PDB file of C-alpha atoms in Angstrom:
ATOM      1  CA  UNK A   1     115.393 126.231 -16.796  1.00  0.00           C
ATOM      2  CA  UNK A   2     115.924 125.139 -20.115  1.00  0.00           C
ATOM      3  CA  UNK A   3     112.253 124.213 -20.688  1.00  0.00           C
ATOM      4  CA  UNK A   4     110.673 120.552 -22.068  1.00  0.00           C
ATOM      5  CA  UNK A   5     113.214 119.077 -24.110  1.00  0.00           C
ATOM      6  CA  UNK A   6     112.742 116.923 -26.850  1.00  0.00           C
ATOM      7  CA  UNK A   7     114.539 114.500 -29.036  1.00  0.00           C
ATOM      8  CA  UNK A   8     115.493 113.646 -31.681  1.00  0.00           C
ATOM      9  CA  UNK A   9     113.643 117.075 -33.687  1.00  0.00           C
ATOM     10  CA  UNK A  10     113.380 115.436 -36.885  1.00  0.00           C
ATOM     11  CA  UNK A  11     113.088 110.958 -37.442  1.00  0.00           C
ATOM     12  CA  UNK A  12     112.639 109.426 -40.673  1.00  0.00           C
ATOM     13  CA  UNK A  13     112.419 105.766 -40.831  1.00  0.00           C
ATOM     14  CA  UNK A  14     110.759 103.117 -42.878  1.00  0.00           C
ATOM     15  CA  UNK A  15     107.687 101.194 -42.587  1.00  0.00           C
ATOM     16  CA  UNK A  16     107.798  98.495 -40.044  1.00  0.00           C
ATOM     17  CA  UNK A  17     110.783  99.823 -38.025  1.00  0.00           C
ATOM     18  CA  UNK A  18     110.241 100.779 -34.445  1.00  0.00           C
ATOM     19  CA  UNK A  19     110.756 104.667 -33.301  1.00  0.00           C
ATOM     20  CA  UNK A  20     111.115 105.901 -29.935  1.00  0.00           C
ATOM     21  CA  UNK A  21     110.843 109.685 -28.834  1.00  0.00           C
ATOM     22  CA  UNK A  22     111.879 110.921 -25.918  1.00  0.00           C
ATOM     23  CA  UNK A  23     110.965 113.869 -23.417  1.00  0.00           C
ATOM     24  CA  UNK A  24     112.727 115.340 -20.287  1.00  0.00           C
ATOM     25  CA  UNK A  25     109.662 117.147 -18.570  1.00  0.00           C
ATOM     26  CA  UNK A  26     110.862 120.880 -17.076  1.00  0.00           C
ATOM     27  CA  UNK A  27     112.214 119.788 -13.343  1.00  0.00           C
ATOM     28  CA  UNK A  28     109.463 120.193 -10.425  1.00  0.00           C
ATOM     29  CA  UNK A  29     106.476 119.527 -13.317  1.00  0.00           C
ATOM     30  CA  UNK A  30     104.244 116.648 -11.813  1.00  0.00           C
ATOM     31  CA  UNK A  31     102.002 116.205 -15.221  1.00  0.00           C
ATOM     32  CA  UNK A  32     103.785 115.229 -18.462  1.00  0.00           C
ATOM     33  CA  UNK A  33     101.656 114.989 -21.946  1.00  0.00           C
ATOM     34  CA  UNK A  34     102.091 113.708 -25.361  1.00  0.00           C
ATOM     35  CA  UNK A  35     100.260 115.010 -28.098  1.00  0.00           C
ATOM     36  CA  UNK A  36     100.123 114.306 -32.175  1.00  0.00           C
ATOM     37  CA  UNK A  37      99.600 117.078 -34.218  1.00  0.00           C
ATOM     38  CA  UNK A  38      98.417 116.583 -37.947  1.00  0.00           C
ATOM     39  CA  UNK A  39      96.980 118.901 -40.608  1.00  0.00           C
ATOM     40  CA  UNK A  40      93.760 116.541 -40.641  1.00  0.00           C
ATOM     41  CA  UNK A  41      93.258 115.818 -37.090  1.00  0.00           C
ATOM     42  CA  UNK A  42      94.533 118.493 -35.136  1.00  0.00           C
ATOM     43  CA  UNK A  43      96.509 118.218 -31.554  1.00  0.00           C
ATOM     44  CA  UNK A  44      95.261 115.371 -30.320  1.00  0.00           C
ATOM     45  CA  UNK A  45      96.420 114.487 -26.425  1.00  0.00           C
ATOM     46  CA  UNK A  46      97.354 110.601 -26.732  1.00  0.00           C
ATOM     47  CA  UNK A  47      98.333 110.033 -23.309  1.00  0.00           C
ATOM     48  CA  UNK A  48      99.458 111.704 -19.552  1.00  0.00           C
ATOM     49  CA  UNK A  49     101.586 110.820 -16.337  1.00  0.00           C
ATOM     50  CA  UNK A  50     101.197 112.432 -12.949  1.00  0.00           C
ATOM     51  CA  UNK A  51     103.892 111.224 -10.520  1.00  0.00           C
ATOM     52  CA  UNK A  52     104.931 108.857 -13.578  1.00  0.00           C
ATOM     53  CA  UNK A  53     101.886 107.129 -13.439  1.00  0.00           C
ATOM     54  CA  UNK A  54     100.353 106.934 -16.390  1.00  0.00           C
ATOM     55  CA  UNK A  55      96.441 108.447 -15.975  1.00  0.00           C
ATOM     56  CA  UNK A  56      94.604 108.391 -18.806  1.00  0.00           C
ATOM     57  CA  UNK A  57      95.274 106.621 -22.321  1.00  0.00           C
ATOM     58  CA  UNK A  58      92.265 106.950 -24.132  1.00  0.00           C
ATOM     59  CA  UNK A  59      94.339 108.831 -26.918  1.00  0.00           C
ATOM     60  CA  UNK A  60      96.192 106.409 -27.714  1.00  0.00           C
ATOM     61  CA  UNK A  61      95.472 104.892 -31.013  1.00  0.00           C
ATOM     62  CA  UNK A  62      96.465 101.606 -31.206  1.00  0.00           C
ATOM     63  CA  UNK A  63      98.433  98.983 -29.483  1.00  0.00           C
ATOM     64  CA  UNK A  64     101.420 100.244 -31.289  1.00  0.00           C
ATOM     65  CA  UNK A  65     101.821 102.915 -29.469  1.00  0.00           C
ATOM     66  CA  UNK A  66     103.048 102.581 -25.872  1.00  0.00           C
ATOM     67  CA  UNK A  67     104.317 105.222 -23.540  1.00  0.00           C
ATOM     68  CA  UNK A  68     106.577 105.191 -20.272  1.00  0.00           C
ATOM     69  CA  UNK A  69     107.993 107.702 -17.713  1.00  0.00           C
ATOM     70  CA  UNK A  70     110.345 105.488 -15.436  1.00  0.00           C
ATOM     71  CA  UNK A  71     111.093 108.278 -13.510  1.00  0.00           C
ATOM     72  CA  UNK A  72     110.211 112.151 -12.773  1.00  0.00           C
ATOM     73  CA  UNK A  73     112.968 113.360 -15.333  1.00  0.00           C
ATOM     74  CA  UNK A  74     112.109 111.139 -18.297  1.00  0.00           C
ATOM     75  CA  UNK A  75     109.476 109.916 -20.858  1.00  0.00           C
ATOM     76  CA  UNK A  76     109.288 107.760 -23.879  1.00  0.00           C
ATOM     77  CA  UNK A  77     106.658 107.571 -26.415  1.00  0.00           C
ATOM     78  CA  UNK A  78     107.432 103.955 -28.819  1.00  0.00           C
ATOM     79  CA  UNK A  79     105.686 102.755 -32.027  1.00  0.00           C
ATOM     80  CA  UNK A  80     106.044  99.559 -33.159  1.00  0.00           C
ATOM     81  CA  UNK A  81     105.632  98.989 -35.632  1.00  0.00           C
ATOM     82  CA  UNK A  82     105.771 101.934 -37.508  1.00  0.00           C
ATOM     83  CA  UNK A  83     102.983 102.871 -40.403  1.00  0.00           C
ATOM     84  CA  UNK A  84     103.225 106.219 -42.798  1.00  0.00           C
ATOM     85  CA  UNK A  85      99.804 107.126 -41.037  1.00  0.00           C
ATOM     86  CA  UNK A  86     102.044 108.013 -38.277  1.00  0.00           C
ATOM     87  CA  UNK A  87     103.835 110.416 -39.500  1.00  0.00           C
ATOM     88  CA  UNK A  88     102.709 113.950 -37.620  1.00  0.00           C
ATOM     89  CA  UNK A  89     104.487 116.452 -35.142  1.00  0.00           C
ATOM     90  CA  UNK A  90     104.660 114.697 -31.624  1.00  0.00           C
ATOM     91  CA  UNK A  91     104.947 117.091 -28.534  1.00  0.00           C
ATOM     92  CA  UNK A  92     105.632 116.532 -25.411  1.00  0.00           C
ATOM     93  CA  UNK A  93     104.097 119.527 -22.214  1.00  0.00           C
ATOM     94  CA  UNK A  94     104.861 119.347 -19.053  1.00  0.00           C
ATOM     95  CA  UNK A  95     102.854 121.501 -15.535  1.00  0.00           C
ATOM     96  CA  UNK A  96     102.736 121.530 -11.938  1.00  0.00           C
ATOM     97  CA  UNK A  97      99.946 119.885 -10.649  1.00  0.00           C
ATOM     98  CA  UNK A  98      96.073 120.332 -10.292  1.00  0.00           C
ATOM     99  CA  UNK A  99      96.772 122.685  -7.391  1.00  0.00           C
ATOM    100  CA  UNK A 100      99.579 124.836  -8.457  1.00  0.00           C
ATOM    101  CA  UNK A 101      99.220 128.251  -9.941  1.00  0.00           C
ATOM    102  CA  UNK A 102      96.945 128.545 -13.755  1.00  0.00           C
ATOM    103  CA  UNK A 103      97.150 125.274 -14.824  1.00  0.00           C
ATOM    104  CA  UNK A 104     100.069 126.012 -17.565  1.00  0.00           C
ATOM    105  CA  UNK A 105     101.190 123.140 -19.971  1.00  0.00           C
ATOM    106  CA  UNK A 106     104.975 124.334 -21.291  1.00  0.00           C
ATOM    107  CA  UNK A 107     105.389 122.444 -24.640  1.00  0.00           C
ATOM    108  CA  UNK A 108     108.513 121.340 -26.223  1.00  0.00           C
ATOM    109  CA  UNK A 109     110.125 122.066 -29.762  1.00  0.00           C
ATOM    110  CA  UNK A 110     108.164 118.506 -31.211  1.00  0.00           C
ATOM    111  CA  UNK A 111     109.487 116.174 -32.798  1.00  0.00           C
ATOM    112  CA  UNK A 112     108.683 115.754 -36.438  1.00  0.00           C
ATOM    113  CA  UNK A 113     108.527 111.774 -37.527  1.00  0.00           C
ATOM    114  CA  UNK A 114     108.462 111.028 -41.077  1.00  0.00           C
ATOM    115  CA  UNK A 115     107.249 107.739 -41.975  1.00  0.00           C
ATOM    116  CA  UNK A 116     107.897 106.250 -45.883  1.00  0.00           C
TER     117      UNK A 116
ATOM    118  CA  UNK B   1      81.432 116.478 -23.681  1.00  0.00           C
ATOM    119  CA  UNK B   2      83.200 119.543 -24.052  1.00  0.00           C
ATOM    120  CA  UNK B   3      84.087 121.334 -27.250  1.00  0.00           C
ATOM    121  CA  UNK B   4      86.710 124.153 -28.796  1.00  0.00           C
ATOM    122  CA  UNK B   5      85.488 125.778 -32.007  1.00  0.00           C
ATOM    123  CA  UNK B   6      87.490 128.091 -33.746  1.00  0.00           C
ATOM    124  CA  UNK B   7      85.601 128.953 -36.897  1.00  0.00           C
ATOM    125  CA  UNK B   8      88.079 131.248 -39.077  1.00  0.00           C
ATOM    126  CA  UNK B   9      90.868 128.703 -40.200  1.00  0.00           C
ATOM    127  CA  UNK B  10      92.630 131.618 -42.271  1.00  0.00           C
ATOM    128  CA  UNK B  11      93.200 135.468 -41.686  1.00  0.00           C
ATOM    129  CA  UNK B  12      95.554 137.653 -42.464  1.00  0.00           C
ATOM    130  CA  UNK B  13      96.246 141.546 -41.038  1.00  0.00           C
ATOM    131  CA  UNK B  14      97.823 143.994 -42.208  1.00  0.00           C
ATOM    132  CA  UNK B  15     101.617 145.386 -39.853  1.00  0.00           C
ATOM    133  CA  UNK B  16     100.368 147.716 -36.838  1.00  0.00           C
ATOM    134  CA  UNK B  17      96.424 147.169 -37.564  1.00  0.00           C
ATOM    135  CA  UNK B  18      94.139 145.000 -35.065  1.00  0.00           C
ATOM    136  CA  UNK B  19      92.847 141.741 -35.794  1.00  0.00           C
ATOM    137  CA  UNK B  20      90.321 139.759 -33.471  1.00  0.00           C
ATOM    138  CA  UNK B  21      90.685 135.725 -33.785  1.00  0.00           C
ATOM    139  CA  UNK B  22      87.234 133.903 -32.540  1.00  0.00           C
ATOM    140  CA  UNK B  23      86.728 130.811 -30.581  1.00  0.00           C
ATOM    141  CA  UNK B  24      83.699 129.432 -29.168  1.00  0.00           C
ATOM    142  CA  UNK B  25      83.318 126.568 -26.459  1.00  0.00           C
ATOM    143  CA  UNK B  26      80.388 124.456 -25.060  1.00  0.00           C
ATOM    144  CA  UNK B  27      80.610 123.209 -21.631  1.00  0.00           C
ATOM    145  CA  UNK B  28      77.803 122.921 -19.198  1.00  0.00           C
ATOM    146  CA  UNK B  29      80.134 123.421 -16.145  1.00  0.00           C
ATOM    147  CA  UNK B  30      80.479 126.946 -14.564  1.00  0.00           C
ATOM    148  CA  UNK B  31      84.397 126.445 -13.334  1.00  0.00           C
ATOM    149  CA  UNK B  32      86.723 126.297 -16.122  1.00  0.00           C
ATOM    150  CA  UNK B  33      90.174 128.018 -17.452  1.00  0.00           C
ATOM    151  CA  UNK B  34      90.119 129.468 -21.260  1.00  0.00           C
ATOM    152  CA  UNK B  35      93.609 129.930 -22.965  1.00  0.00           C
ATOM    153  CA  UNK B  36      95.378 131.292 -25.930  1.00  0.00           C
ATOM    154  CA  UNK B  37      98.294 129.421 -27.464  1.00  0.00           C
ATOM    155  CA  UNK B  38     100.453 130.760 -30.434  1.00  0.00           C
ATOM    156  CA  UNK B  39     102.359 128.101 -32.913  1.00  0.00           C
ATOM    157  CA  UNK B  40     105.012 130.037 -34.874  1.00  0.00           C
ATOM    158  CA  UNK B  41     106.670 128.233 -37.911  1.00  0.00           C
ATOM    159  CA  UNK B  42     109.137 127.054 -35.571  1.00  0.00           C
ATOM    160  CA  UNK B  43     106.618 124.984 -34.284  1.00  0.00           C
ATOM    161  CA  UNK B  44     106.841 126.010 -30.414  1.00  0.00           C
ATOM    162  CA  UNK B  45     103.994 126.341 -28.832  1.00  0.00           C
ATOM    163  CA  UNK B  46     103.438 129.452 -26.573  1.00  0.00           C
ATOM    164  CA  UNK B  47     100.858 130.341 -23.734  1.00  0.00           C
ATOM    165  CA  UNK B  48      99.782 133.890 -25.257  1.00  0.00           C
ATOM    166  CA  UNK B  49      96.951 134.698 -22.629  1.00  0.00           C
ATOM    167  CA  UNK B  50      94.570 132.728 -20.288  1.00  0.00           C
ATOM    168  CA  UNK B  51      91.379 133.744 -18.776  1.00  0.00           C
ATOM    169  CA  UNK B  52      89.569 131.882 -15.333  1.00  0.00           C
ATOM    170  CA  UNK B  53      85.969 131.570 -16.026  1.00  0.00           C
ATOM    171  CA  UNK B  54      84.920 132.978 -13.009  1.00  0.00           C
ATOM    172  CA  UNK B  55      86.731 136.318 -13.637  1.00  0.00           C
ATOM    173  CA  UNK B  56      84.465 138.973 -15.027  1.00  0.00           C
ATOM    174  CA  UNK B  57      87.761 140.849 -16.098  1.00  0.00           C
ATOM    175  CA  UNK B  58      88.720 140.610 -19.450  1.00  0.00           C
ATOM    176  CA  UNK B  59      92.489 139.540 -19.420  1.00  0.00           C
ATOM    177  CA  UNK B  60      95.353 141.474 -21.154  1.00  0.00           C
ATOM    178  CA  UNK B  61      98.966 140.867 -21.872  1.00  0.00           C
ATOM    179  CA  UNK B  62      99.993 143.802 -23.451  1.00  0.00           C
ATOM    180  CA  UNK B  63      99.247 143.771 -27.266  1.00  0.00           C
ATOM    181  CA  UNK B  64      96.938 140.983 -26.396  1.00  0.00           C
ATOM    182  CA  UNK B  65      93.380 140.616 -24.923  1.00  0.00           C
ATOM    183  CA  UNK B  66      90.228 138.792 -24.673  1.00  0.00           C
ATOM    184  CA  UNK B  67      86.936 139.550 -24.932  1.00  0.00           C
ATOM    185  CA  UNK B  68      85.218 136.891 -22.507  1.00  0.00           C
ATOM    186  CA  UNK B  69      81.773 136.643 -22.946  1.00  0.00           C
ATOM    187  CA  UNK B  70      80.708 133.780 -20.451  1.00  0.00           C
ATOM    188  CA  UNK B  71      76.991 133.578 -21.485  1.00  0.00           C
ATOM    189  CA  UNK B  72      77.859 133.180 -24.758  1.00  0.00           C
ATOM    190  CA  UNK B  73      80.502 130.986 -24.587  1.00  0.00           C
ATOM    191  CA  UNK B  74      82.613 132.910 -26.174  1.00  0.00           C
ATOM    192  CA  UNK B  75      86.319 133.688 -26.258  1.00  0.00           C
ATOM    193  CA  UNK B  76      87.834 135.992 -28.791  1.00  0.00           C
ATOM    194  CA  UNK B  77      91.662 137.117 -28.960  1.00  0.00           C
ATOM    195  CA  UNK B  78      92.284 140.575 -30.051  1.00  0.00           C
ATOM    196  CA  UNK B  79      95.649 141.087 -30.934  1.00  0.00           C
ATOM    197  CA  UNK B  80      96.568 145.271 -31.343  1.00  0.00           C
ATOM    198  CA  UNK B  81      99.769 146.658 -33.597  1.00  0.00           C
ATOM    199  CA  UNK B  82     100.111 143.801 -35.257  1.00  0.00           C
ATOM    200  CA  UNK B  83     103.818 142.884 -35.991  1.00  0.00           C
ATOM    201  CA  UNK B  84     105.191 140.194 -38.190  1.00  0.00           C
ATOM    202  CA  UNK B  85     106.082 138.101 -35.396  1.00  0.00           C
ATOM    203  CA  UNK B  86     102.956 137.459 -34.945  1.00  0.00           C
ATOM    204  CA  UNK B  87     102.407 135.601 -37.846  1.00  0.00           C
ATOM    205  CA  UNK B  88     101.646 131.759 -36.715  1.00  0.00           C
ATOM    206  CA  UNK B  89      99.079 129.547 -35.804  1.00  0.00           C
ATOM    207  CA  UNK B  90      96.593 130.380 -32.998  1.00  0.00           C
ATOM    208  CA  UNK B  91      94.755 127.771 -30.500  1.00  0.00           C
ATOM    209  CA  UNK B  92      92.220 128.237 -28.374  1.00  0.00           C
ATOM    210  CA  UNK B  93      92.369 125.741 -25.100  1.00  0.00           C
ATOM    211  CA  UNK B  94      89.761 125.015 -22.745  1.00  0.00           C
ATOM    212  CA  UNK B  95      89.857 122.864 -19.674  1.00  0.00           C
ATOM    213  CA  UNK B  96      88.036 122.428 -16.280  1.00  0.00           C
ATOM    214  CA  UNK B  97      88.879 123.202 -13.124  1.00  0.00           C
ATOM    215  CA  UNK B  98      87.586 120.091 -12.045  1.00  0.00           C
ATOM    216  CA  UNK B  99      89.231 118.127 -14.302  1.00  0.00           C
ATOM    217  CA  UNK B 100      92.481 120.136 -15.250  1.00  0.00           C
ATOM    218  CA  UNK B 101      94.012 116.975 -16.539  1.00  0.00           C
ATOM    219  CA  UNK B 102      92.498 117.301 -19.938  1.00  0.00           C
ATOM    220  CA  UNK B 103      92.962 120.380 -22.197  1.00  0.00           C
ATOM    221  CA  UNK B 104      91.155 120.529 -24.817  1.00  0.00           C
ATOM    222  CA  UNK B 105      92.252 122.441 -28.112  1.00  0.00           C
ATOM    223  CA  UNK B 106      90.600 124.303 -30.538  1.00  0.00           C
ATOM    224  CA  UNK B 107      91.853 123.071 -34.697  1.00  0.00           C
ATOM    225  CA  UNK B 108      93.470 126.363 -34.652  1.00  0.00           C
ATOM    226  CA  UNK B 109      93.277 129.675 -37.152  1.00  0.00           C
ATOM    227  CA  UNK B 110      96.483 130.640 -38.938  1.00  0.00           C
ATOM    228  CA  UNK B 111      97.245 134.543 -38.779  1.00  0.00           C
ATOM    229  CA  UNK B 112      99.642 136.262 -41.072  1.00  0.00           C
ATOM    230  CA  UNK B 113     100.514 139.484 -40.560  1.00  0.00           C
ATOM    231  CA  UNK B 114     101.152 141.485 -44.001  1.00  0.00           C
ATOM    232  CA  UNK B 115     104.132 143.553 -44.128  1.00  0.00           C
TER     233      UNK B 115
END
């Protein structure tokens, strides 16, 4: 398998414009995460799908941010608009369900958004 | 609420000695998975070693172990022989069975292994 794939690795855009990041979970996974990760705040989980359903987005930060999985093979995570605050390493992990073997999240590469 | 310290942000070894990374967790529950994850500079992040709570075992990957110490909430990573692609960031993860959903990370210690 070729693992969670991720795309585009590396966004720069200006202020105000809208950026979308997508994720194509590893095939059979039933859980699919995003996560930020910034030198100040960590790896923070912003948001997960089981069965493409979204479950819990507490993490979320603001209504900027918005998240969809229309289907078992792929997930988008949108800001509109964009602020420099939002710039961070976004990751995407992917695991078989709550009854499957050790409970495993399988991250991929991240993509790295620059905001100026 | 449940919590992942890791209190050493920094360390550095030296090639082929041991080094021991620390993490502490609170949790009231009794059922719950512990994990080691290892960011290298390339940014992929890697399941080094997990531990189930109820397992008295310590558990070993081969350079790699833990020293699980349940009562004290406590879940160190000793890493043995040291090589320099080791060097990277190191989380510890926590999350319950209950509630597998939610992991919850630890703000991670950067290790540098010194040729």
């Amino acid at each position: 398998d070729a693992g969670v794939i991720q795309s585009p690795r590396h966004e720069v855009t200006e202020m105000g414009q809208e950026v979308t990041l997508r994720c194509k979970p590893i095939s059979g996974h039933d859980y699919l995460f995003w996560y930020r990760q910034t030198m100040m705040r960590g790896l923070e989980l912003l948001i997960y799908f089981n069965n493409n359903v979204p479950i819990d987005d507490s993490g979320m930060p603001e209504d900027r941010f918005s998240a969809k999985m229309p289907n078992a093979s792929f997930s988008t995570l949108k800001i509109q608009p964009s602020e420099p605050r939002d710039s961070a390493v976004y990751f995407c992990a992917s695991s078989l369900g709550r009854d499957r073997y050790y409970y495993e999240q399988y991250f991929g590469p991240g993509t790295r958004l620059t905001v100026t | 609420a449940q919590t992942v310290t890791q209190s050493q942000p920094e360390m550095s070894v030296q090639e082929a000695e041991t080094v021991t990374l620390s993490c502490t967790y609170d949790t009231s529950e009794s059922n719950y998975y512990l994990f080691w994850y290892k960011q290298p500079p390339s940014r992929q992040m890697i399941l080094v070693i997990r531990q189930e709570a109820y397992k008295q075992q310590n558990a070993t990957e081969n350079r790699f172990s833990v020293n699980f110490q349940k009562a004290a909430k406590s879940f160190s990573l000793k890493i043995s022989d040291s090589q320099l692609g080791d060097t990277a960031m190191y989380f510890c993860a926590f999350t319950l069975k209950t509630s597998y959903d939610k992991v919850i990370f630890g703000p991670g210690t950067s290790l540098s292994v010194i040729p």
